[in-house]
XYZ file of C-alpha atoms in Angstrom:
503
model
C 128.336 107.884 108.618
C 131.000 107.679 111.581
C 129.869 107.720 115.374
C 130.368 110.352 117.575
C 130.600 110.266 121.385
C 128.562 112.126 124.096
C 128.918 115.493 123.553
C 128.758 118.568 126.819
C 125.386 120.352 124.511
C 123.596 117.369 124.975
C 123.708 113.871 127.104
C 123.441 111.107 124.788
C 122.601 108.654 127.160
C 119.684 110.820 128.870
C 118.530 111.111 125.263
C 118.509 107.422 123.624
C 117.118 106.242 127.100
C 113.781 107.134 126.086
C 113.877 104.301 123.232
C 112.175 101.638 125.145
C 108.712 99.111 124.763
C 105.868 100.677 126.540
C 105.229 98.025 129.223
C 101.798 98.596 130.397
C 98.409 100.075 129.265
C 96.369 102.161 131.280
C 92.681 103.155 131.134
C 91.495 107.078 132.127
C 94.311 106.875 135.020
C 94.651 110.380 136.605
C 97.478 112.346 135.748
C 99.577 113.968 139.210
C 100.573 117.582 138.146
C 104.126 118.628 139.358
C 103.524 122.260 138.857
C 101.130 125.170 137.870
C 97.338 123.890 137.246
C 95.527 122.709 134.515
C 93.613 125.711 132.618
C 89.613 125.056 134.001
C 89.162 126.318 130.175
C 91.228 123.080 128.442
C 88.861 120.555 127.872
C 88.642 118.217 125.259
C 91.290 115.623 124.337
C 95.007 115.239 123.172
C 95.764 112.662 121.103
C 99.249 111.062 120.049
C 100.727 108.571 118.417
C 104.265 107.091 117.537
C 106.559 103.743 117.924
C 105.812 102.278 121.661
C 107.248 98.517 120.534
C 111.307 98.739 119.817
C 112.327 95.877 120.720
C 111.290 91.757 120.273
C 112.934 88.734 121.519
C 116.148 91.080 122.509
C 116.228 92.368 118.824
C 115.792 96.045 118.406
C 114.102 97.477 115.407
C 117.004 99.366 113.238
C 115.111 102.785 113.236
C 112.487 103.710 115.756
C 110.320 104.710 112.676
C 109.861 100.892 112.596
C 108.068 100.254 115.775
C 104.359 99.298 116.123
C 102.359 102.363 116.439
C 100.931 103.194 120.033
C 98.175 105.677 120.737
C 98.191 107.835 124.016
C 95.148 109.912 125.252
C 95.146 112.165 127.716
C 91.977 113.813 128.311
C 91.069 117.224 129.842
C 88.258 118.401 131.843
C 87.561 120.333 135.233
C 90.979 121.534 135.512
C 92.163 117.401 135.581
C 93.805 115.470 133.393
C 93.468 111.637 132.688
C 95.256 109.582 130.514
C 95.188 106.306 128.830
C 97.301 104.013 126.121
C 96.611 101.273 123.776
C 99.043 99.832 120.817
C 97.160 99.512 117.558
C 96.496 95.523 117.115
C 97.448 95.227 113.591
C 97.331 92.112 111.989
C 101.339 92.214 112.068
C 101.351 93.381 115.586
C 99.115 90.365 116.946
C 101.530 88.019 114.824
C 104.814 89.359 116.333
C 103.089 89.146 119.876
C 101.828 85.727 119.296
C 105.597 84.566 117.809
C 107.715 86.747 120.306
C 110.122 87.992 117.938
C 109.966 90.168 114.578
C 108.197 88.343 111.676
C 108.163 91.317 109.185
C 110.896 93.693 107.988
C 110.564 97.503 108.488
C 110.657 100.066 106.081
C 113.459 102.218 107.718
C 115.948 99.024 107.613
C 114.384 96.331 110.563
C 115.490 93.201 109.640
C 113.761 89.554 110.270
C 116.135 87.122 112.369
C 118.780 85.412 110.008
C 120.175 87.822 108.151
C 119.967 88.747 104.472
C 119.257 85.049 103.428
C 115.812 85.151 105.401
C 115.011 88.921 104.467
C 115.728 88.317 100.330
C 112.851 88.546 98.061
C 110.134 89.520 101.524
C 108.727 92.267 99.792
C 105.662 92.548 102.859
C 105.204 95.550 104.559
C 103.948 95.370 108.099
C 101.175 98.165 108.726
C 102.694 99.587 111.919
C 99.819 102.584 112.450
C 102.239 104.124 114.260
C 102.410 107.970 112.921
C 99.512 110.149 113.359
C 95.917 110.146 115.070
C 93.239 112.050 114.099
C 89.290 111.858 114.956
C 86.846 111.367 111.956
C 83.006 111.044 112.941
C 82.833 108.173 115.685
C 86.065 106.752 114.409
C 89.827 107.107 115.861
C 91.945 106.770 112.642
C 95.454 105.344 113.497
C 97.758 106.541 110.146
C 100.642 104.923 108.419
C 100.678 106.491 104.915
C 101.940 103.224 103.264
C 98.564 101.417 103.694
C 94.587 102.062 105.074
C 94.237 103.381 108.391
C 93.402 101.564 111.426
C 89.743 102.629 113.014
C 89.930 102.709 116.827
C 87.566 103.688 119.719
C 87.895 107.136 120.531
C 87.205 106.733 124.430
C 88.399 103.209 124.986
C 91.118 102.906 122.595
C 90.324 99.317 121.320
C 91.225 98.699 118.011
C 88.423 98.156 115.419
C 90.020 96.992 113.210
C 91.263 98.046 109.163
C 88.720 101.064 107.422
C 88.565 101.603 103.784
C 86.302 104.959 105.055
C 82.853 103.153 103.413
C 84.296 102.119 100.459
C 86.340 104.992 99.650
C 89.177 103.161 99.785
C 90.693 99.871 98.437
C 92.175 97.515 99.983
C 95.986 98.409 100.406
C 95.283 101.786 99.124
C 97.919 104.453 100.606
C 96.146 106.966 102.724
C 98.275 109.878 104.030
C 99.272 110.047 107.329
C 99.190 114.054 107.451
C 96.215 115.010 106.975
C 95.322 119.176 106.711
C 92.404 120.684 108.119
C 90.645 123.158 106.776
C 88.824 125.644 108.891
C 85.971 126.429 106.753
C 87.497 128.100 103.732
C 84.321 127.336 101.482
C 81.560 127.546 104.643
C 82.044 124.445 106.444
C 85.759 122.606 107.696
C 86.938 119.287 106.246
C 89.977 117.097 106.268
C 92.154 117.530 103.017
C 94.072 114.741 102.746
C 96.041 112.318 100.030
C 97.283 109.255 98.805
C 100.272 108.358 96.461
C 100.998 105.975 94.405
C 104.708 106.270 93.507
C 106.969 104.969 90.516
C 108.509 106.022 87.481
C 105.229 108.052 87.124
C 103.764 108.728 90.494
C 100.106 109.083 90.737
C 98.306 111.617 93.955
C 95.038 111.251 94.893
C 93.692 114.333 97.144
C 90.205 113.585 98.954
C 88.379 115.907 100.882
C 85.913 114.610 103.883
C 83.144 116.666 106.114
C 84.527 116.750 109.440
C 81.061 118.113 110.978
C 77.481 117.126 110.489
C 75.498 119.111 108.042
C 72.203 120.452 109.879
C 70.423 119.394 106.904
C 71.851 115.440 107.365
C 72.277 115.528 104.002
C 76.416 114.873 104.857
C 77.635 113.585 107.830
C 81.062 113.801 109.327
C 83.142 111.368 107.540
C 81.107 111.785 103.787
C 83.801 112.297 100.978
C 83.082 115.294 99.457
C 86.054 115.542 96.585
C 88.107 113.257 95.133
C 90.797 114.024 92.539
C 93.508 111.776 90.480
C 96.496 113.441 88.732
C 99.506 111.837 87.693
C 103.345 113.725 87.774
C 106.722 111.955 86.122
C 109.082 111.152 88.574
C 109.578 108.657 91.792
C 107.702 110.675 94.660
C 108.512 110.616 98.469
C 105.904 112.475 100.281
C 104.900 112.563 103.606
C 103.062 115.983 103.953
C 101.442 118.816 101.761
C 99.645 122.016 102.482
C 96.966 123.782 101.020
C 95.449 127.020 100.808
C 91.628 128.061 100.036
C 92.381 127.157 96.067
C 95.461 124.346 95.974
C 96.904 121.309 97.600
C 100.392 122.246 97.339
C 103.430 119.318 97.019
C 106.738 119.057 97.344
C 108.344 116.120 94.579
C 111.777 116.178 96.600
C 114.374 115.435 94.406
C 114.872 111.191 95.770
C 116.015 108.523 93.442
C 114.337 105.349 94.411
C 116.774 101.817 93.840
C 115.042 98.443 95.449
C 117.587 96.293 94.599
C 119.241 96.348 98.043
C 115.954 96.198 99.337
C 114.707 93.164 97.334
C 118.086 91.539 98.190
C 117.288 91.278 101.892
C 120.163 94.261 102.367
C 118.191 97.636 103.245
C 114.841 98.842 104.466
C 112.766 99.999 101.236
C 113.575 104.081 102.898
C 117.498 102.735 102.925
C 117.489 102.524 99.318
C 116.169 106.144 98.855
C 118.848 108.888 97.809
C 118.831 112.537 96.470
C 118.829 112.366 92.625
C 121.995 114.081 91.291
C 121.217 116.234 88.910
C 118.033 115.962 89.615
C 115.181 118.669 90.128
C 112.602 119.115 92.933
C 109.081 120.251 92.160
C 106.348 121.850 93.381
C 103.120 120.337 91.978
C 100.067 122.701 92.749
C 96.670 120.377 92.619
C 93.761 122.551 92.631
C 91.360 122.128 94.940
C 87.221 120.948 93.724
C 86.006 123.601 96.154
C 88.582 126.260 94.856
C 88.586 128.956 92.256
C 90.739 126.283 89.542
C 88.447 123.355 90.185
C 88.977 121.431 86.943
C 91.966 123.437 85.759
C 94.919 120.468 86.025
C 97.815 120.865 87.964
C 100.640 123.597 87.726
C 104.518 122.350 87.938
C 106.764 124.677 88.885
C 110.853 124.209 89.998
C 111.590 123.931 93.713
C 114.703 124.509 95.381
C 117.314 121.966 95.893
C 117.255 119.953 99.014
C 114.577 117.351 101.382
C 111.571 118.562 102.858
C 109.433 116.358 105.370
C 107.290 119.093 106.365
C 105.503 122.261 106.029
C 104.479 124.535 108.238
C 101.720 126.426 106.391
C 100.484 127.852 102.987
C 98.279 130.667 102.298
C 97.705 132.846 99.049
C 98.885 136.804 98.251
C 97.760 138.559 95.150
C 99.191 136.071 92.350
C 101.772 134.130 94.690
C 101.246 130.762 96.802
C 103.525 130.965 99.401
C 104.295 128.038 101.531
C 106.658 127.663 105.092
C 108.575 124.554 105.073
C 111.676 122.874 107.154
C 114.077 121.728 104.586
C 117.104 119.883 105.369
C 120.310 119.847 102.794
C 119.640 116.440 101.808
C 118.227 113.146 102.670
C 118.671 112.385 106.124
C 119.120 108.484 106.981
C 120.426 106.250 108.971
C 122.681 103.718 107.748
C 122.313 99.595 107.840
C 125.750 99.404 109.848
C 124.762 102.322 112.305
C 123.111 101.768 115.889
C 120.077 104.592 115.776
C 120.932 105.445 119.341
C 124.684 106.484 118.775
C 123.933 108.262 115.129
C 126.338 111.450 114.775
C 124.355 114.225 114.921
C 126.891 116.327 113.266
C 126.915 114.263 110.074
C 122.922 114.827 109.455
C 121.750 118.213 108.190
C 119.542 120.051 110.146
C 116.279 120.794 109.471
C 116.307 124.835 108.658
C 112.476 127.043 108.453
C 112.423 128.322 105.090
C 110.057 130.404 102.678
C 109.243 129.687 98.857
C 107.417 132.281 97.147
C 105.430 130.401 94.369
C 104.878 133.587 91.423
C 101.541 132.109 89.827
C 102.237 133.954 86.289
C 105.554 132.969 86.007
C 105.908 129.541 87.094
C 109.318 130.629 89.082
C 109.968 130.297 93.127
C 112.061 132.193 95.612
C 113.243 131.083 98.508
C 114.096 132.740 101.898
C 115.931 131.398 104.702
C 113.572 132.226 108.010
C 115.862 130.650 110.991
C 119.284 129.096 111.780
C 118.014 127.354 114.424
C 117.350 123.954 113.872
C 114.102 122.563 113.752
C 110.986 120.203 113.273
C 107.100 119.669 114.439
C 105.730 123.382 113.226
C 101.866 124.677 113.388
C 100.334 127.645 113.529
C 96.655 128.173 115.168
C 94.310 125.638 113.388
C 91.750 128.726 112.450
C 95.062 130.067 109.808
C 95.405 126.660 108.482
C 95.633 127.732 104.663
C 95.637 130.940 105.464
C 98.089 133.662 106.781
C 99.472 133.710 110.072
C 101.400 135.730 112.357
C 102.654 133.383 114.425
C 104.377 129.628 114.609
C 104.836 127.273 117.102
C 107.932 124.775 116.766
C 110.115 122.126 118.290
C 113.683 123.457 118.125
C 117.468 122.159 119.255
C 118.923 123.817 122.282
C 121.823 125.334 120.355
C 121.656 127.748 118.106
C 123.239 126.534 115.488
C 123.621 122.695 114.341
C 121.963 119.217 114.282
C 121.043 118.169 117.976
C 118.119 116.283 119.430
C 114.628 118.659 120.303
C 115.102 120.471 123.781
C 112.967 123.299 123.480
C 109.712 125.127 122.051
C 109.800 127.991 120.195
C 107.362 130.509 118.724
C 108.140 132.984 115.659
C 106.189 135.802 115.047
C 107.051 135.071 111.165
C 106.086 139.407 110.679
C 109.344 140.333 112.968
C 111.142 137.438 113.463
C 111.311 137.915 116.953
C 111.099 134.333 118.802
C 110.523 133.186 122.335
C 111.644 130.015 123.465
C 110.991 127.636 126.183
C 113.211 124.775 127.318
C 113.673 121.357 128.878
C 117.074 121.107 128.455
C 119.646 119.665 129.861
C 117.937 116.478 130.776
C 114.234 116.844 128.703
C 113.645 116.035 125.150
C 110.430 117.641 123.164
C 108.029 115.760 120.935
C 105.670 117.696 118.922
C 103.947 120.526 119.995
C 100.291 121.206 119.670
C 98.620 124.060 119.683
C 95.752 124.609 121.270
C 93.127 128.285 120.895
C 91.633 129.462 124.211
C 87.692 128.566 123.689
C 86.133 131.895 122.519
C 89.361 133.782 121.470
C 89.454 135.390 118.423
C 93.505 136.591 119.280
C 95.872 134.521 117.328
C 97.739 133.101 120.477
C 95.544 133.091 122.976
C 95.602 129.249 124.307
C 97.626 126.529 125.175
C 100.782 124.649 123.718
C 100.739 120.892 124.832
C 104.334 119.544 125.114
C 104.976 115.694 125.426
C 108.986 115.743 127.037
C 110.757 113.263 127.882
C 111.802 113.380 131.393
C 115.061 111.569 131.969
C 115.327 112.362 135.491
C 112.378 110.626 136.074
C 113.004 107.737 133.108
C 108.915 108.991 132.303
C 107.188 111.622 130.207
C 105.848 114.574 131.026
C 103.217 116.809 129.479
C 103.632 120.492 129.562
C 101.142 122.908 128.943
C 102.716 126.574 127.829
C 101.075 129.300 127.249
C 101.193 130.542 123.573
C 101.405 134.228 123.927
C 104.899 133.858 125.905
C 105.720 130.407 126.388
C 105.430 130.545 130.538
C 104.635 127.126 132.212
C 100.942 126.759 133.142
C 101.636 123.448 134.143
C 103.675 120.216 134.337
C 101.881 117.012 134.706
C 103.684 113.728 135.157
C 102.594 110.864 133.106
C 102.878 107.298 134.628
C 103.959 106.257 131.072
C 107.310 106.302 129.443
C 106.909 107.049 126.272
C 109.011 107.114 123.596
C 110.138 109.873 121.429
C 106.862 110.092 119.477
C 105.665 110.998 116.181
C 101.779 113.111 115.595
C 99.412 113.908 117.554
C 96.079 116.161 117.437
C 93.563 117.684 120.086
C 89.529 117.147 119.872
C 87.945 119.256 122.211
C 84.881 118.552 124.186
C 82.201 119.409 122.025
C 84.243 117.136 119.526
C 84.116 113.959 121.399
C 80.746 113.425 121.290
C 80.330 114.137 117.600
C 77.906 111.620 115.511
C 78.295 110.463 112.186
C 81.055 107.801 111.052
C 84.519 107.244 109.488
C-alpha cells in the first residue's frame, strides 16, 4: 500500500485532524444550536459510540478501530438538546489509565511498547466496548463483538460493569455488536442478535430478547426468548447480518484466517485476515424460532465474490430473500508499515450498494449493482426493518465515483433510484446517520436524520438534524466535544427511557 498526498477532492489534514483523545467528560451540558431549531416533536435520546482514546504515553494506536470505546448522549426534549460523554471503564481501560501507556495489543495491529519481542506469544484481547450502543431494559449495553458487553447507566453514563444478560451468556462469550431490531414481525419487537465462534468450523449462535414489557409480566424487556446453535465449515468474519420475518441471513465472506504473524508479535489478529483465493463466499440462511422454518436447519447457498461489512436491509418476495448490502472488492486493511492518517484512499476499494436476490427453490443468487457512489452507514426506517422499504438513508463520499472519506448524506428511493444528497463538504466529515420517524407518522420518511460531522473549522463536532423527506437542514447544533470519527449509534425515544425491566 503506497501513500498518497493531499488531494484538491478532499483536505487530508482537515480530515485526520479529527483523530484525537477526547479530553473531557461532560454531564447533560446544553447544546448551542448554530442554525434552524430543534423539532419540539424530537424527544427521546441519541446514542453513539466509537474510539475516543487514540493515543497513550505519545503512542498512537495503529488503527482507530483500536481505541477504547466512548459513549456520547445527547438527549432531546422541549425543542433543546443536552449532551453528555463517558468512556467505558473496562478492566483494560482502567489498567492503561492507571500505567499511562498501552498494556494490551489491538486487534487492528496496536502494538505494546518494545516491539515484536514484547508483543510475541500475547494472545489477550483488550475489550475496548467501543462499537455500538444500544438500550436493553434498564441497561446501556456498550458492544464489542469479540467479548460480553459492557452494562452502563442509561442517564448517567457510569459504567456498571461486564453483563452476561442473567446468565445467558458465558464468560468471554462473543456477543454481536450489530444487533437487528425487529418491529414486531410475530406481535411484539425484540432484538435479534448473534454470536460467533469462528475456526476451521465456525459455530453462530442467534438469540432473540423482548425489548418491551409484556402486560401480562410474564416477560420483561431483556428475557431471552430464542436461542439457536448451528455450525457452518469455514473461518467466518462477521460483523453484521439481517433478517427478515422467517431468517437471520449471513454473509461467510470469503477471508482466510493465518495467526502466525499475529502470534509472532508482527500483526493485529484483523492484519492477518485475507480474501481466500479460490475461495467461495456464502450466504448461510438461519431460520428464525418465531418464523415459518423454525426447526428446519440452515440453507447454504453461493454468494458473490468480494467483502461485505454491512447490510442495509432484508425482506422476503414470493420464494426469494433478498438482502441490500455495501460490498467492497476485497478486504480492506491497513497495513503494519502504514500511518492510518496518510492511508491512500485510491488503493482501498470502495464500498459499492448492491442487491442479491436469494431464489429459495434453487439455492442460486443474483446480484445487482444499485450505486457507483461510494458508501457506508445505511438504514432504512426502523418500522421496515426485515421488511420492504422504499427508501434508504446513507453516508456517502463527495465524489461520485471512487474511495474518499464520508462528506455527505444521501437517501435512495431504492423503487427509482432517484437520490438526494446533503453535504458537509469541503471541510465536514459524516459519521453514521440515524434515522429517526416523526412520532405518529405512518409515511415512510416523515422524521428526522441525526448527523454527527466533524467540523474542522471549528476542530469540534457538530450534530445535524435533516429532514428525511428531502434532506433540508432543520438544524445545526454545536457540540462542545470533539469527537472522533465514530462508529454506531441508536436513538431511544422518550417513552423508551423510562422503560422497566433489566438487561
Amino acid at each position: 500500500m503506497t501513500v498518497a498526498p493531499a488531494t484538491a477532492r478532499f483536505n487530508r489534514a482537515d480530515w485526520a485532524s479529527a483523530f484525537r483523545n477526547v479530553e473531557q467528560e461532560l454531564t447533560r451540558e446544553r447544546v448551542p444550536v448554530a442554525r434552524g431549531s430543534v423539532p419540539a416533536q424530537l424527544e427521546g435520546c441519541l446514542y453513539r459510540n466509537g474510539p475516543g482514546r487514540l493515543e497513550r504515553d505519545g503512542q498512537s494506536v495503529h488503527h482507530p478501530f483500536d481505541g477504547d470505546g466512548m459513549i456520547t448522549a445527547i438527549n432531546f426534549g422541549a425543542g433543546e438538546a443536552h449532551c453528555s460523554n463517558r468512556f467505558v471503564r473496562t478492566k483494560g481501560w482502567k489498567e492503561e489509565e492507571q500505567a499511562g501507556r498501552f498494556l494490551y495489543r489491538g486487534v487492528f495491529g496496536t502494538q505494546k511498547p518494545g516491539g515484536a519481542l514484547a508483543n510475541a506469544f500475547d494472545l489477550r484481547l483488550k475489550n475496548i466496548a467501543n462499537t455500538h450502543v444500544v438500550r436493553l431494559g434498564d441497561q446501556l449495553l456498550a458492544l464489542w463483538e469479540a467479548a460480553e458487553p459492557h452494562a452502563l447507566d442509561p442517564e448517567s453514563l457510569e459504567t456498571r460493569g461486564l453483563s452476561l444478560l442473567d446468565g445467558v451468556l458465558s464468560q468471554g462469550e462473543a456477543f454481536s455488536a450489530h444487533p437487528r431490531f425487529d418491529p414486531g414481525h410475530h406481535g411484539s419487537p425484540r432484538m435479534v442478535t448473534f454470536g460467533v465462534n469462528t475456526g476451521p468450523r465456525s459455530t453462530i449462535r442467534l438469540m432473540e430478547f423482548a425489548t418491551q414489557d409484556d402486560p401480562s409480566a410474564a416477560i420483561r424487556a431483556g428475557d431471552l426468548l430464542c436461542d439457536r446453535r448451528d455450525s457452518f465449515n469455514g473461518f467466518a468474519f462477521l460483523h453484521d447480518f439481517a433478517i427478515t420475518p422467517n431468517w437471520a441471513v449471513f454473509l461467510q465472506n470469503a477471508v482466510a484466517f493465518n495467526p502466525l504473524p499475529f502470534v509472532m508479535g508482527q500483526k493485529g489478529a484483523a492484519q492477518c485476515l485475507a480474501s481466500k483465493t479460490g475461495g467461495q463466499a456464502m450466504f448461510w440462511l438461519v431460520p428464525r424460532e418465531s418464523g415459518a422454518y423454525a426447526g428446519e436447519p440452515p440453507r447454504l447457498v453461493p454468494a458473490p465474490e468480494g467483502f461485505v461489512f454491512h447490510h442495509v436491509n432484508a425482506w422476503e418476495e414470493n420464494d426469494a430473500v433478498l438482502i441490500d448490502s455495501i460490498h467492497y472488492s476485497d478486504f480492506p486493511s491497513i497495513g503494519p508499515e502504514v500511518d492510518f492518517r496518510e492511508v491512500d484512499f485510491d488503493s482501498i476499494p470502495a464500498g459499492l450498494l448492491k442487491r442479491c436476490r436469494i431464489d429459495l427453490p434453487s439455492g442460486q443468487c443474483s446480484t445487482e449493482l444499485l450505486g457507483d457512489r461510494c458508501c457506508e452507514f445505511a438504514m432504512v426506517h426502523p418500522n421496515h426493518q426485515g421488511l420492504p422499504a422504499r427508501f434508504a438513508w446513507m453516508a456517502v463520499a463527495e465524489r461520485e465515483q471512487g474511495n474518499d472519506p464520508l462528506q455527505a448524506i444521501q437517501k435512495r428511493d431504492v423503487h427509482t433510484g432517484e437520490t438526494q444528497r446533503w453535504s458537509a463538504a469541503p471541510r465536514g466529515f459524516v459519521s453514521e446517520p440515524i434515522m429517526v420517524p416523526r412520532p405518529g407518522s405512518a409515511k415512510e420518511d416523515d422524521g428526522w436524520v441525526l448527523v454527527p460531522v466533524w467540523n474542522s473549522a471549528r476542530q469540534a463536532t457538530d450534530l445535524v438534524i435533516l429532514r428525511a423527506d428531502d434532506l433540508q437542514e432543520q438544524a445545526v447544533l454545536e457540540l462542545p466535544l470533539a469527537i472522533p470519527h465514530g462508529l454506531h449509534g441508536s436513538w431511544v425515544p422518550s417513552h423508551g427511557l423510562t422503560q422497566p425491566g433489566h438487561g
